[in-house]
PDB file of C-alpha atoms in Angstrom:
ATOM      1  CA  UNK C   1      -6.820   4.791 -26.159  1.00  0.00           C
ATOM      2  CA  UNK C   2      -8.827   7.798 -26.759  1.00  0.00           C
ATOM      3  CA  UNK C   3      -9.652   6.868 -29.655  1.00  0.00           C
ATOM      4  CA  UNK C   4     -12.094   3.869 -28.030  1.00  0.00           C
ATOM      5  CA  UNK C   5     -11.821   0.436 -27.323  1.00  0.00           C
ATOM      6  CA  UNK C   6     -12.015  -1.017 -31.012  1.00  0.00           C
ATOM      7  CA  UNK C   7      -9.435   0.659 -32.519  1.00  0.00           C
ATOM      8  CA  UNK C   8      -7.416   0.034 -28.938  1.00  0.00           C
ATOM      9  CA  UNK C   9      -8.479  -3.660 -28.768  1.00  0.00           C
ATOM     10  CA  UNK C  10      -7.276  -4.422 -32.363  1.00  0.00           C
ATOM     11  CA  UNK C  11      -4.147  -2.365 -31.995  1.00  0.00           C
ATOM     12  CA  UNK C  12      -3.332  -4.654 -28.687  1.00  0.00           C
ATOM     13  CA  UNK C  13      -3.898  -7.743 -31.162  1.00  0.00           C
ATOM     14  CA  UNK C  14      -1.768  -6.624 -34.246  1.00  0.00           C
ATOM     15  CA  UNK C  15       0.816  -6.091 -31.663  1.00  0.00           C
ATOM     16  CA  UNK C  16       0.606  -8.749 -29.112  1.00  0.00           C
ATOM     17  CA  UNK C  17       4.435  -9.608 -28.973  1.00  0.00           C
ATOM     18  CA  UNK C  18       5.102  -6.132 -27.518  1.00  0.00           C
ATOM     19  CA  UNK C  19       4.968  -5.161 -23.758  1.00  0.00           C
ATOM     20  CA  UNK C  20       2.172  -2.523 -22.591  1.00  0.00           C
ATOM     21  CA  UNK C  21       3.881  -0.112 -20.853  1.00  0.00           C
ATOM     22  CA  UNK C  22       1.526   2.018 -19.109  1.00  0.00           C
ATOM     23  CA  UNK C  23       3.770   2.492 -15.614  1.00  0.00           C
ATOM     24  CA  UNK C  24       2.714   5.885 -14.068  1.00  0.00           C
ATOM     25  CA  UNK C  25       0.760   6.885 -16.940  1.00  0.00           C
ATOM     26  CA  UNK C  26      -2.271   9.890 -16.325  1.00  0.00           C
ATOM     27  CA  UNK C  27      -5.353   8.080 -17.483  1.00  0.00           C
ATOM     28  CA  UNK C  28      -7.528  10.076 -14.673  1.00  0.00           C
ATOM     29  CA  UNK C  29     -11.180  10.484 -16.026  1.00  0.00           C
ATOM     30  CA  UNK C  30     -10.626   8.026 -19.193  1.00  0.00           C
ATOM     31  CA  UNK C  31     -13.220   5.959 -20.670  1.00  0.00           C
ATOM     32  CA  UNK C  32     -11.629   2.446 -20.395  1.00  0.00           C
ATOM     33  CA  UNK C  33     -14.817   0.649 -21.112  1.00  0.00           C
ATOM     34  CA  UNK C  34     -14.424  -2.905 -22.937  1.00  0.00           C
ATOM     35  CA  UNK C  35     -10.365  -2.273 -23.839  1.00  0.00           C
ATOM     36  CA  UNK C  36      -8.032  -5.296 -22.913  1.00  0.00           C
ATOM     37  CA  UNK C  37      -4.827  -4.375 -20.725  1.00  0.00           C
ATOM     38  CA  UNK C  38      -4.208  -8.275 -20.044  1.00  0.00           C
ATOM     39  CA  UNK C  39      -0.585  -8.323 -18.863  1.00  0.00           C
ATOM     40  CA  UNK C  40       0.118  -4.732 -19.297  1.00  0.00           C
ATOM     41  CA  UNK C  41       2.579  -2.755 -16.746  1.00  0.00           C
ATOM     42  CA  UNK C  42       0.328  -0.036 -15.136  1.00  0.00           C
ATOM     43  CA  UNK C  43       1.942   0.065 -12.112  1.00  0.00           C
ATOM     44  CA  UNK C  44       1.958   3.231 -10.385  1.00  0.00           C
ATOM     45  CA  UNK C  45      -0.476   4.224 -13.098  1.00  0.00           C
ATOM     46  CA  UNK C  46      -3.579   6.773 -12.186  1.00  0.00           C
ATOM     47  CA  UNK C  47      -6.816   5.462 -13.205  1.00  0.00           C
ATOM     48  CA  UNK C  48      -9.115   7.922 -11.364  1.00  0.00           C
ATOM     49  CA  UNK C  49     -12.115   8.585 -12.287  1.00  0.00           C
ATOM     50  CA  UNK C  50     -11.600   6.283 -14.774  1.00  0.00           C
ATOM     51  CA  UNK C  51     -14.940   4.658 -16.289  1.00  0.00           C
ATOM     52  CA  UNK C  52     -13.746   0.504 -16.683  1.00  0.00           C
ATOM     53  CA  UNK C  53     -17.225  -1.561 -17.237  1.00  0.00           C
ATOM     54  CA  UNK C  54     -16.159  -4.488 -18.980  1.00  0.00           C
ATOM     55  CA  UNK C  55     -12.420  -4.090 -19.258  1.00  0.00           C
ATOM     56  CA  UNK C  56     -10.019  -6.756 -18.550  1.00  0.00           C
ATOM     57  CA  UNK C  57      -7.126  -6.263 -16.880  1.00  0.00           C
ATOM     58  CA  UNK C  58      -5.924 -10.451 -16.199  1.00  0.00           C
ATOM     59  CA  UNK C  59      -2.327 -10.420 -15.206  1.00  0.00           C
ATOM     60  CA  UNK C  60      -2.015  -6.716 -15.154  1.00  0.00           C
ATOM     61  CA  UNK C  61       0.657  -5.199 -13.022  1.00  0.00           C
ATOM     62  CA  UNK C  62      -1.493  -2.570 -10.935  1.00  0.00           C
ATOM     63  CA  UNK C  63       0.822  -2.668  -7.997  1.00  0.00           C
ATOM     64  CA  UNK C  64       0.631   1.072  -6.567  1.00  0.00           C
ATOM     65  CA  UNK C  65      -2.013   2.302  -9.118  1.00  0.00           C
ATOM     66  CA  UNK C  66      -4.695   4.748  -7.848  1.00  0.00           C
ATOM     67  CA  UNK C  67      -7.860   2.538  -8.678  1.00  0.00           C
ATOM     68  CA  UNK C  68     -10.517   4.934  -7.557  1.00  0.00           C
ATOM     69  CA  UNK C  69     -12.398   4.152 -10.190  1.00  0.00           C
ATOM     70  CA  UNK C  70     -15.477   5.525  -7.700  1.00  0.00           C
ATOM     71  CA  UNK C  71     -19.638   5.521  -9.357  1.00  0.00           C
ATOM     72  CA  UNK C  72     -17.823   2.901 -12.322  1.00  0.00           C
ATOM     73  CA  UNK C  73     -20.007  -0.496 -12.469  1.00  0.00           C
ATOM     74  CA  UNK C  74     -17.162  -2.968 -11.971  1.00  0.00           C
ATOM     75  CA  UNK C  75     -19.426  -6.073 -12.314  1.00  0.00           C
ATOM     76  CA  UNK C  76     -17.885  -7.505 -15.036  1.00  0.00           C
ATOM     77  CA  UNK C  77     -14.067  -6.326 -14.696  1.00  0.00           C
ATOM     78  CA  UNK C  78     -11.706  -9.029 -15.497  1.00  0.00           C
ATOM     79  CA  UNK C  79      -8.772  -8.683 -12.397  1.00  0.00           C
ATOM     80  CA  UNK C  80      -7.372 -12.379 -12.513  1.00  0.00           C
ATOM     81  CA  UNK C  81      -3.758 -13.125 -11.518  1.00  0.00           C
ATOM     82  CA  UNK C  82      -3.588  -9.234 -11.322  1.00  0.00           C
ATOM     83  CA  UNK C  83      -0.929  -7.970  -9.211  1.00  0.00           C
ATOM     84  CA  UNK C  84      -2.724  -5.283  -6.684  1.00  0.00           C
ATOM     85  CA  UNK C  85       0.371  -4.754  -4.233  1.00  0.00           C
ATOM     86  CA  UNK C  86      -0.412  -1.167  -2.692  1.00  0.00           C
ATOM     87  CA  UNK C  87      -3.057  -0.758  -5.194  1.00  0.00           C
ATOM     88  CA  UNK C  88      -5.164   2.352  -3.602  1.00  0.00           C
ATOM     89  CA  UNK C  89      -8.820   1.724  -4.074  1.00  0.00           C
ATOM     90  CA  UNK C  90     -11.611   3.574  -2.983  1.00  0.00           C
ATOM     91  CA  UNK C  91     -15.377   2.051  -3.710  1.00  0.00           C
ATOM     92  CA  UNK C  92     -13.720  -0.420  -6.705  1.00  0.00           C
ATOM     93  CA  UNK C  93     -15.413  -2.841  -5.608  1.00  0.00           C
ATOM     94  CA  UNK C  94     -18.702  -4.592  -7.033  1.00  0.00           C
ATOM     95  CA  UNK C  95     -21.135  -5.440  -4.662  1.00  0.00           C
ATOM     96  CA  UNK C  96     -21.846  -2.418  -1.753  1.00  0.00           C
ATOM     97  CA  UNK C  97     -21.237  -2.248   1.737  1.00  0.00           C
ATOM     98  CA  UNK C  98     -23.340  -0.977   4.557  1.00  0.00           C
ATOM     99  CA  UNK C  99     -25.574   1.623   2.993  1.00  0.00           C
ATOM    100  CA  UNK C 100     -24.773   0.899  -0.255  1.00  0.00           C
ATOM    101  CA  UNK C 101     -21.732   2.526   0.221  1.00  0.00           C
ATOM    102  CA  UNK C 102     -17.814   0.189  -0.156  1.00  0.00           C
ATOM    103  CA  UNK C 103     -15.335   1.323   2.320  1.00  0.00           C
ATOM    104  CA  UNK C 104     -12.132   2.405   1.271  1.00  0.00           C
ATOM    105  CA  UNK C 105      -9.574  -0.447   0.811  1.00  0.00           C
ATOM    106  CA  UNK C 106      -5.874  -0.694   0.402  1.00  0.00           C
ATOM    107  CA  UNK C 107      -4.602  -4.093  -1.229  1.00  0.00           C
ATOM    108  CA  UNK C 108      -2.837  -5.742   0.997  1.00  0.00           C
ATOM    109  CA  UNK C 109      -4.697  -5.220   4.040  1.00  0.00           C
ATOM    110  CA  UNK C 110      -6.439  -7.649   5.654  1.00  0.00           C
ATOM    111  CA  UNK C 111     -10.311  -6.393   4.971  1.00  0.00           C
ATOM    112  CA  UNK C 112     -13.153  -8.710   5.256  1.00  0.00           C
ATOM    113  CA  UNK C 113     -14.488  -9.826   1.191  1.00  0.00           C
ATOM    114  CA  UNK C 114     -18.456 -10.272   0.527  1.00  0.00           C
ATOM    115  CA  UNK C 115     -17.967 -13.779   1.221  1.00  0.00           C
ATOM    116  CA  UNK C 116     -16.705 -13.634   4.699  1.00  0.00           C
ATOM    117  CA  UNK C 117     -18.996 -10.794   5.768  1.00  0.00           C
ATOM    118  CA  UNK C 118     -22.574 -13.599   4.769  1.00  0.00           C
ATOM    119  CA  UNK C 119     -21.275 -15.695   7.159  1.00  0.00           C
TER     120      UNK C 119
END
């Protein structure tokens, strides 16, 4: 991964029968930018810090990841069927709250989304 997200992307490709096993790996602080963890097991997995602009992470196990992925533009990450059970998030989310600032969220609770706060 550290080596960036072409040689990470095409190693992911030439090896798309195997399982991504990232489960409680220490990728505080990475750049993650553009790499493809579709369907990869990063559960428990600490992506602090982490930058992720552009990286897709569709059907991803992130159930009890630390996604404070805080000052990252997550505008065009790719989440979808993503499993976010106790997922700890902290301003990993796209569009601001009051004062430009996103509250702290835990998956699983019950917080209002963008949508229902317009209306």
């Amino acid at each position: 991964m550290r080596q960036g997200p072409f040689v990470f992307n095409q190693w992911r490709a030439d090896n798309a029968d195997e399982e991504l096993d990232l489960s409680g790996a220490d990728l505080r602080g990475l750049d993650l930018d553009k790499m493809v963890f579709a369907g990869a097991d990063l559960a428990g997995a600490d992506l602090s810090r982490a930058s992720a602009r552009g990286a897709v992470f569709s059907g991803a196990d992130l159930t009890g990841a630390d996604l404070n992925l805080r000052g990252c533009d997550l505008s065009t990450l790719d989440l979808k069927r993503s499993s976010l059970d106790s997922a700890i998030t902290n301003a990993a989310v796209a569009s601001p709250g009051v004062g430009g600032r996103s509250p702290p969220l835990r998956s699983g609770t019950s917080q209002p989304t963008a949508a229902t706060r317009q209306r």
